[in-house]
Tab-separated table of C-alpha atoms and ligand atoms in Angstrom:
chain	number	residue	atom	x	y	z
A	1	MET	CA	3.020	11.769	12.272
A	2	GLU	CA	-0.251	11.501	14.275
A	3	ASN	CA	-2.073	13.576	11.767
A	4	LEU	CA	-1.310	11.066	8.941
A	5	ASP	CA	-4.636	9.356	9.489
A	6	GLN	CA	-6.433	12.666	9.233
A	7	LEU	CA	-4.496	13.553	6.083
A	8	LYS	CA	-5.413	10.207	4.568
A	9	THR	CA	-9.101	10.608	5.374
A	10	ASP	CA	-9.132	14.119	3.913
A	11	LEU	CA	-7.314	13.106	0.733
A	12	LEU	CA	-9.498	10.064	0.127
A	13	ALA	CA	-12.621	12.179	0.594
A	14	GLN	CA	-11.345	14.778	-1.863
A	15	ILE	CA	-10.434	12.051	-4.375
A	16	ASP	CA	-13.885	10.605	-4.067
A	17	ASN	CA	-15.499	13.941	-4.984
A	18	ALA	CA	-13.087	14.926	-7.742
A	19	ASP	CA	-13.672	15.079	-11.470
A	20	LEU	CA	-10.848	14.174	-13.903
A	21	ALA	CA	-9.236	17.619	-13.804
A	22	ALA	CA	-9.423	17.915	-10.015
A	23	LEU	CA	-8.006	14.423	-9.692
A	24	GLU	CA	-4.870	15.451	-11.574
A	25	ASP	CA	-4.542	18.532	-9.348
A	26	LEU	CA	-4.810	16.331	-6.273
A	27	ARG	CA	-2.155	13.971	-7.555
A	28	VAL	CA	0.218	16.851	-8.135
A	29	SER	CA	-0.450	18.506	-4.778
A	30	ALA	CA	-0.032	15.257	-2.783
A	31	LEU	CA	2.419	13.105	-4.748
A	32	GLY	CA	4.069	15.574	-7.151
A	33	LYS	CA	7.621	16.883	-6.747
A	34	SER	CA	6.603	19.496	-4.154
A	35	GLY	CA	3.502	17.636	-2.965
A	36	THR	CA	2.590	17.256	0.722
A	37	ILE	CA	3.394	13.566	1.004
A	38	THR	CA	6.573	13.947	-1.053
A	39	GLY	CA	7.604	16.753	1.321
A	40	MET	CA	6.988	14.571	4.343
A	41	VAL	CA	9.068	11.739	2.842
A	42	LYS	CA	11.884	14.226	2.314
A	43	GLY	CA	11.502	15.319	5.988
A	44	ILE	CA	12.211	11.821	7.348
A	45	GLY	CA	15.923	12.609	7.418
A	46	GLN	CA	15.334	15.281	10.086
A	47	LEU	CA	13.633	12.804	12.472
A	48	PRO	CA	15.565	11.111	15.280
A	49	PRO	CA	17.100	7.948	13.834
A	50	GLU	CA	14.892	5.603	15.917
A	51	ASP	CA	11.698	7.137	14.473
A	52	ARG	CA	12.751	7.095	10.814
A	53	ARG	CA	11.865	3.451	10.053
A	54	ASP	CA	8.329	3.693	11.380
A	55	ALA	CA	7.689	7.028	9.772
A	56	GLY	CA	9.015	5.694	6.483
A	57	GLN	CA	6.713	2.711	6.561
A	58	GLN	CA	3.660	4.750	7.434
A	59	LEU	CA	4.353	7.306	4.736
A	60	ASN	CA	4.799	4.533	2.196
A	61	VAL	CA	1.456	3.014	3.100
A	62	LEU	CA	-0.160	6.437	2.823
A	63	LYS	CA	1.505	7.177	-0.507
A	64	ASN	CA	0.375	3.848	-1.985
A	65	ALA	CA	-3.144	4.221	-0.651
A	66	VAL	CA	-3.494	7.698	-2.179
A	67	ALA	CA	-1.971	6.648	-5.514
A	68	GLU	CA	-4.263	3.620	-5.703
A	69	ALA	CA	-7.307	5.686	-4.831
A	70	ILE	CA	-6.437	8.193	-7.552
A	71	ASP	CA	-5.970	5.423	-10.164
A	72	ALA	CA	-9.182	3.692	-9.183
A	73	LYS	CA	-11.147	6.935	-9.304
A	74	LYS	CA	-9.602	7.766	-12.650
A	75	ASP	CA	-10.742	4.420	-14.105
A	76	VAL	CA	-14.258	5.011	-12.855
A	77	LEU	CA	-14.390	8.557	-14.253
A	78	GLU	CA	-12.967	7.512	-17.654
A	79	ALA	CA	-15.381	4.607	-17.967
A	80	ALA	CA	-18.260	6.948	-17.161
A	81	ALA	CA	-17.027	9.462	-19.759
A	82	LEU	CA	-16.856	6.701	-22.380
A	83	ASP	CA	-20.354	5.474	-21.517
A	84	ALA	CA	-21.663	9.012	-21.802
A	85	SER	CA	-20.103	9.558	-25.219
A	86	LEU	CA	-21.295	6.143	-26.467
A	87	ALA	CA	-24.799	7.045	-25.384
A	88	THR	CA	-24.808	10.363	-27.220
A	89	ASP	CA	-22.478	9.813	-30.237
A	90	ARG	CA	-24.699	7.424	-32.141
A	91	ILE	CA	-23.844	6.648	-35.786
A	92	ASP	CA	-26.839	7.325	-37.977
A	93	VAL	CA	-26.822	4.300	-40.254
A	94	THR	CA	-29.797	5.655	-42.183
A	95	LEU	CA	-27.714	8.510	-43.674
A	96	PRO	CA	-27.436	8.127	-47.433
A	97	GLN	CA	-23.938	7.211	-48.647
A	98	ARG	CA	-21.749	10.060	-49.902
A	99	PRO	CA	-21.326	9.768	-53.666
A	100	GLU	CA	-17.898	8.408	-54.639
A	101	GLU	CA	-16.071	9.191	-57.863
A	102	THR	CA	-15.469	6.060	-59.936
A	103	GLY	CA	-12.748	6.153	-62.559
A	104	ARG	CA	-13.369	5.140	-66.142
A	105	ILE	CA	-11.554	2.757	-68.457
A	106	HIS	CA	-10.169	4.692	-71.431
A	107	PRO	CA	-11.756	3.608	-74.742
A	108	ILE	CA	-8.298	2.604	-76.043
A	109	SER	CA	-7.747	0.232	-73.111
A	110	GLN	CA	-11.294	-1.060	-73.458
A	111	THR	CA	-10.875	-1.710	-77.183
A	112	ILE	CA	-7.548	-3.492	-76.635
A	113	ASP	CA	-9.150	-5.652	-73.928
A	114	GLU	CA	-12.037	-6.561	-76.199
A	115	MET	CA	-9.786	-7.447	-79.143
A	116	VAL	CA	-7.410	-9.454	-76.976
A	117	ALA	CA	-10.392	-11.327	-75.489
A	118	ILE	CA	-11.615	-12.266	-78.965
A	119	PHE	CA	-8.221	-13.472	-80.179
A	120	CYS	CA	-7.394	-15.288	-76.935
A	121	GLU	CA	-10.639	-17.190	-77.290
A	122	MET	CA	-9.311	-18.332	-80.687
A	123	GLY	CA	-6.082	-19.562	-79.073
A	124	PHE	CA	-3.778	-16.553	-79.515
A	125	THR	CA	-1.517	-15.318	-76.727
A	126	VAL	CA	-0.387	-11.737	-76.154
A	127	ALA	CA	3.167	-10.662	-77.010
A	128	GLU	CA	4.761	-7.249	-76.504
A	129	GLY	CA	7.875	-5.429	-77.600
A	130	PRO	CA	9.761	-2.174	-76.976
A	131	HIS	CA	8.795	1.198	-78.467
A	132	ILE	CA	12.391	1.917	-79.453
A	133	GLU	CA	13.372	-0.556	-82.147
A	134	SER	CA	16.296	-1.400	-84.372
A	135	ASP	CA	16.009	-0.456	-88.018
A	136	PHE	CA	16.390	-4.171	-88.741
A	137	ASN	CA	13.337	-5.283	-86.732
A	138	ASN	CA	11.151	-2.374	-87.833
A	139	PHE	CA	12.088	-2.466	-91.536
A	140	THR	CA	14.822	-4.677	-92.960
A	141	ALA	CA	13.704	-8.014	-91.502
A	142	LEU	CA	10.179	-7.186	-92.633
A	143	ASN	CA	11.428	-7.078	-96.205
A	144	ILE	CA	11.681	-3.284	-96.273
A	145	PRO	CA	15.407	-2.811	-97.051
A	146	PRO	CA	17.057	0.649	-96.982
A	147	GLU	CA	15.910	2.752	-99.963
A	148	HIS	CA	12.675	0.734	-100.217
A	149	PRO	CA	9.890	3.190	-101.117
A	150	ALA	CA	7.670	1.797	-98.320
A	151	ARG	CA	9.979	3.493	-95.814
A	152	GLN	CA	8.764	6.887	-97.015
A	153	ASP	CA	5.167	6.037	-96.078
A	154	HIS	CA	6.135	5.446	-92.493
A	155	ASP	CA	7.167	9.022	-91.505
A	156	THR	CA	9.690	7.517	-89.127
A	157	PHE	CA	10.995	9.181	-85.971
A	158	TYR	CA	14.731	8.409	-85.910
A	159	LEU	CA	16.822	8.612	-82.752
A	160	PRO	CA	20.303	10.201	-82.935
A	161	PRO	CA	22.939	7.644	-83.976
A	162	ASN	CA	24.598	5.686	-81.127
A	163	GLU	CA	28.385	5.010	-80.825
A	164	GLU	CA	28.230	2.354	-83.515
A	165	GLY	CA	26.472	4.830	-85.792
A	166	GLU	CA	23.219	2.873	-85.533
A	167	ARG	CA	20.034	4.931	-85.670
A	168	LYS	CA	17.228	3.369	-83.671
A	169	VAL	CA	13.638	4.221	-84.537
A	170	LEU	CA	10.400	4.679	-82.646
A	171	ARG	CA	8.578	1.667	-84.045
A	172	THR	CA	6.243	2.742	-86.833
A	173	HIS	CA	4.048	-0.346	-86.471
A	174	THR	CA	3.687	-3.354	-84.181
A	175	SER	CA	5.138	-5.642	-86.894
A	176	PRO	CA	8.699	-5.698	-85.395
A	177	VAL	CA	7.219	-7.888	-82.648
A	178	GLN	CA	6.540	-10.465	-85.387
A	179	ILE	CA	10.293	-10.523	-85.998
A	180	ARG	CA	11.189	-10.706	-82.316
A	181	THR	CA	8.799	-13.618	-81.820
A	182	MET	CA	9.913	-15.572	-84.896
A	183	VAL	CA	13.587	-15.106	-83.996
A	184	ASN	CA	13.041	-16.267	-80.406
A	185	GLU	CA	10.337	-18.926	-80.691
A	186	LYS	CA	9.736	-22.001	-82.750
A	187	PRO	CA	6.500	-22.527	-84.699
A	188	PRO	CA	3.643	-23.066	-84.114
A	189	ILE	CA	3.238	-19.357	-83.319
A	190	ARG	CA	-0.061	-17.673	-82.618
A	191	ILE	CA	0.287	-14.181	-81.104
A	192	VAL	CA	-1.466	-10.847	-80.949
A	193	VAL	CA	0.519	-7.717	-80.159
A	194	PRO	CA	-1.306	-4.650	-78.890
A	195	GLY	CA	0.799	-1.553	-78.379
A	196	ARG	CA	1.896	1.982	-79.113
A	197	THR	CA	3.276	3.015	-82.470
A	198	PHE	CA	4.748	6.304	-83.703
A	199	ARG	CA	4.778	8.268	-86.946
A	200	ALA	CA	5.691	11.891	-87.620
A	201	ASP	CA	2.232	12.870	-88.748
A	202	HIS	CA	-0.257	15.141	-87.034
A	203	ASP	CA	-3.648	16.275	-88.280
A	204	ALA	CA	-7.332	15.651	-87.591
A	205	THR	CA	-7.044	11.960	-88.420
A	206	HIS	CA	-3.395	11.254	-87.519
A	207	SER	CA	-1.576	11.428	-84.222
A	208	PRO	CA	2.225	11.045	-83.841
A	209	MET	CA	1.499	8.352	-81.227
A	210	PHE	CA	-1.258	5.841	-81.827
A	211	HIS	CA	-2.020	2.186	-81.155
A	212	GLN	CA	-2.100	-0.930	-83.266
A	213	ILE	CA	-2.802	-4.577	-82.739
A	214	GLU	CA	-0.820	-7.064	-84.756
A	215	GLY	CA	-1.504	-10.746	-85.307
A	216	LEU	CA	0.826	-13.535	-86.440
A	217	VAL	CA	0.125	-17.214	-87.061
A	218	ILE	CA	2.893	-19.548	-88.269
A	219	ASP	CA	2.418	-23.272	-88.678
A	220	GLU	CA	3.016	-25.967	-91.280
A	221	ALA	CA	-0.329	-25.866	-93.012
A	222	THR	CA	-1.788	-22.452	-92.213
A	223	HIS	CA	-3.315	-21.027	-95.377
A	224	MET	CA	-5.306	-18.086	-96.710
A	225	GLY	CA	-8.566	-19.801	-95.706
A	226	HIS	CA	-7.487	-19.620	-92.041
A	227	LEU	CA	-6.612	-15.941	-92.453
A	228	LYS	CA	-10.040	-15.195	-93.914
A	229	GLY	CA	-11.966	-17.254	-91.367
A	230	CYS	CA	-10.087	-15.716	-88.457
A	231	LEU	CA	-10.513	-12.109	-89.579
A	232	ILE	CA	-14.146	-12.412	-90.693
A	233	GLU	CA	-14.964	-13.883	-87.296
A	234	PHE	CA	-12.991	-11.150	-85.523
A	235	CYS	CA	-14.804	-8.337	-87.379
A	236	ARG	CA	-18.239	-9.820	-86.721
A	237	VAL	CA	-17.630	-10.384	-83.017
A	238	PHE	CA	-15.866	-7.057	-82.440
A	239	PHE	CA	-18.582	-5.009	-84.126
A	240	ASP	CA	-21.268	-7.327	-82.756
A	241	VAL	CA	-22.980	-7.793	-86.130
A	242	ASP	CA	-23.513	-11.508	-86.901
A	243	ASP	CA	-23.873	-11.128	-90.664
A	244	LEU	CA	-21.455	-8.213	-91.116
A	245	PRO	CA	-20.260	-8.210	-94.736
A	246	VAL	CA	-16.457	-8.543	-94.872
A	247	ARG	CA	-14.487	-8.019	-98.085
A	248	PHE	CA	-10.835	-8.844	-98.876
A	249	ARG	CA	-9.348	-6.413	-101.373
A	250	PRO	CA	-5.929	-7.154	-102.950
A	251	SER	CA	-3.247	-4.833	-101.633
A	252	TYR	CA	0.494	-4.636	-101.066
A	253	PHE	CA	2.722	-4.907	-97.998
A	254	PRO	CA	6.411	-5.814	-98.337
A	255	PHE	CA	6.118	-8.361	-95.485
A	256	THR	CA	3.105	-10.300	-96.802
A	257	GLU	CA	2.426	-11.988	-100.133
A	258	PRO	CA	-0.334	-12.054	-101.156
A	259	SER	CA	-1.600	-9.064	-99.197
A	260	ALA	CA	-5.098	-7.764	-98.679
A	261	GLU	CA	-6.978	-4.963	-97.079
A	262	VAL	CA	-10.146	-5.854	-95.240
A	263	ASP	CA	-13.290	-3.770	-95.589
A	264	ILE	CA	-16.479	-4.104	-93.598
A	265	GLY	CA	-19.952	-3.251	-94.837
A	266	CYS	CA	-21.567	-0.030	-93.731
A	267	SER	CA	-24.271	2.387	-94.654
A	268	ARG	CA	-23.881	6.148	-94.820
A	269	GLU	CA	-27.530	6.841	-95.468
A	270	GLY	CA	-28.904	9.951	-93.794
A	271	GLY	CA	-25.448	11.328	-93.048
A	272	GLY	CA	-24.712	8.927	-90.153
A	273	LEU	CA	-22.520	5.844	-90.309
A	274	THR	CA	-23.986	2.447	-89.507
A	275	ILE	CA	-21.779	-0.614	-89.464
A	276	GLY	CA	-23.489	-3.656	-90.988
A	277	ALA	CA	-25.223	-4.326	-94.285
A	278	GLY	CA	-25.336	-1.325	-96.587
A	279	ALA	CA	-24.083	0.010	-99.868
A	280	ASP	CA	-20.686	1.201	-98.634
A	281	TRP	CA	-17.400	-0.287	-97.461
A	282	LEU	CA	-15.046	0.846	-94.748
A	283	GLU	CA	-11.381	-0.166	-94.608
A	284	ILE	CA	-10.510	-1.688	-91.258
A	285	LEU	CA	-7.299	-3.755	-91.414
A	286	GLY	CA	-4.299	-4.928	-93.405
A	287	CYS	CA	-3.256	-8.562	-93.716
A	288	GLY	CA	-1.617	-11.216	-95.830
A	289	MET	CA	0.339	-14.458	-95.954
A	290	VAL	CA	3.759	-13.920	-94.366
A	291	ASN	CA	6.318	-13.330	-97.120
A	292	PRO	CA	8.830	-16.241	-97.257
A	293	HIS	CA	11.663	-13.664	-97.173
A	294	VAL	CA	10.484	-12.587	-93.716
A	295	LEU	CA	10.452	-16.181	-92.467
A	296	GLU	CA	13.973	-16.734	-93.806
A	297	ASN	CA	15.170	-13.443	-92.245
A	298	CYS	CA	14.081	-14.897	-88.893
A	299	GLY	CA	15.692	-18.299	-89.437
A	300	ILE	CA	12.424	-20.133	-90.157
A	301	ASP	CA	12.414	-22.650	-92.999
A	302	SER	CA	9.968	-21.204	-95.516
A	303	THR	CA	9.651	-24.517	-97.342
A	304	LYS	CA	8.241	-26.061	-94.168
A	305	TYR	CA	6.372	-23.217	-92.477
A	306	GLN	CA	3.907	-20.603	-93.596
A	307	GLY	CA	1.332	-18.397	-91.998
A	308	PHE	CA	-0.528	-15.133	-91.964
A	309	ALA	CA	-0.254	-11.726	-90.323
A	310	PHE	CA	-2.567	-8.794	-89.850
A	311	GLY	CA	-2.502	-5.351	-88.312
A	312	LEU	CA	-5.056	-2.709	-87.489
A	313	GLY	CA	-5.360	0.651	-85.763
A	314	ILE	CA	-6.964	0.614	-82.335
A	315	GLU	CA	-8.157	4.242	-82.377
A	316	ARG	CA	-9.884	3.872	-85.715
A	317	ALA	CA	-11.671	0.701	-84.590
A	318	ALA	CA	-12.711	2.367	-81.310
A	319	MET	CA	-13.987	5.465	-83.167
A	320	LEU	CA	-16.083	3.308	-85.469
A	321	LYS	CA	-17.458	1.036	-82.776
A	322	TYR	CA	-18.185	3.692	-80.171
A	323	GLY	CA	-19.030	6.654	-82.383
A	324	ILE	CA	-16.108	8.811	-81.249
A	325	PRO	CA	-15.836	11.570	-83.859
A	326	ASP	CA	-12.385	13.109	-83.262
A	327	LEU	CA	-9.071	11.232	-82.947
A	328	ARG	CA	-7.347	14.015	-81.030
A	329	THR	CA	-9.748	13.742	-78.087
A	330	PHE	CA	-8.246	10.360	-77.175
A	331	TYR	CA	-5.126	12.028	-75.810
A	332	GLU	CA	-6.506	15.240	-74.296
A	333	SER	CA	-7.121	13.721	-70.853
A	334	ASP	CA	-10.368	15.660	-70.591
A	335	ILE	CA	-12.191	14.104	-67.667
A	336	ARG	CA	-15.611	15.090	-69.087
A	337	TRP	CA	-14.774	13.258	-72.317
A	338	LEU	CA	-13.603	10.232	-70.361
A	339	LYS	CA	-16.809	10.221	-68.299
A	340	HIS	CA	-18.809	10.219	-71.510
A	341	TYR	CA	-16.823	7.783	-73.666
A	342	GLY	CA	-15.071	5.781	-70.926
A	343	PHE	CA	-16.180	2.455	-69.482
A	344	VAL	CA	-17.140	1.505	-65.958
A	345	PRO	CA	-14.488	-0.786	-64.452
A	346	LEU	CA	-15.385	-4.455	-63.905
A	347	ASP	CA	-18.161	-4.088	-66.420
A	348	VAL	CA	-16.210	-5.293	-69.449
A	349	PRO	CA	-18.710	-7.010	-71.720
A	350	ASN	CA	-17.597	-10.551	-72.384
A	351	VAL	CA	-17.310	-10.066	-76.124
A	352	ALA	CA	-15.756	-13.479	-76.518
A	353	GLU	CA	-19.166	-14.957	-75.691
A	354	GLY	CA	-20.195	-13.826	-79.124
A	355	LEU	CA	-17.794	-16.239	-80.804
A	356	VAL	CA	-19.558	-18.914	-82.846
B	1	LIG	N1	2.161	-3.121	-90.358
B	1	LIG	C1	1.113	-2.720	-91.261
B	1	LIG	C2	0.861	-1.221	-91.081
B	1	LIG	O1	1.269	-0.655	-90.106
B	1	LIG	C3	-0.155	-3.486	-91.026
B	1	LIG	C4	-0.024	-4.932	-91.367
B	1	LIG	C5	0.386	-5.845	-90.414
B	1	LIG	C6	-0.304	-5.390	-92.638
B	1	LIG	C7	0.517	-7.184	-90.718
B	1	LIG	C8	-0.185	-6.726	-92.972
B	1	LIG	C9	0.235	-7.608	-92.016
B	1	LIG	O2	0.247	-0.599	-91.909
């Protein structure tokens, strides 16, 4: 046991000179399972009983001193290593930023947002409904009974009959949401309904899935003048042409009476299409005063309430406003197309500001 002091001096000197790797080696060789000090602790049992207590105490002191020295040295070495790396690993804040890909808003979403903004500014709220509809909501309640010729125009996708023999449809227009709203809410009603619609038709200008926005206003004294004012204002703000000519042409829809189609002025001079004053007209939406039969089908007293409805295709409006030539490109998910025709997020022009 006399040489414990010497051992301690040697170990502390070695610890003092060690680097991180050597320090770990020293710990293992002194305090590890078969280390020198560990071995000596194990040897205590062989000493005469009267020496064991003293030896034990001394070895403990030595063990703690060595362990502490190793820990202290380790802290010093690690702090020095950190300082060294902080001094060399500088972040170069002058490096130009790496370009980041920003997504684009699809022109259909953009157009819906713009239209909804215009109508909400006029006091409409947004309503939605399911894509799979009952025959009643999509046709019958809208005054299109079975065998009505208007059903043929809709190229309806029918679902297989359910247990009750009922054949649901993929809604062919957003008008069933008129029915849902009138059945569930009391007038006054003022809603717009953007959403997907489906018809079995596919060519350069028709897609089996497309989008419409529907409008419905029901109140006690809502008349054709309100319909005209609302839609003229909408067309002018949406196309951003203050004096855009707007024409109402008599038409027919089973669910409105009278009905009209709305044309906007345009010019086709020089082969291009310019929306605004010109010699030509372009059809843009369908509308009319809600047919009293439809009100009655929804449990609304048609002697007390009346109103107007309108519907238009989102894709067509987007193509006209943004000069998109081909309908099919809307659904191709071509990222180059989206980069060209899409919109930067958070940069939605506040079209409603244009309202007068
Ligand atoms: N639902 C009609 C269509 O899809 C559009 C429309 C809606 C017309 C509301 C008049 C009133 O063609």
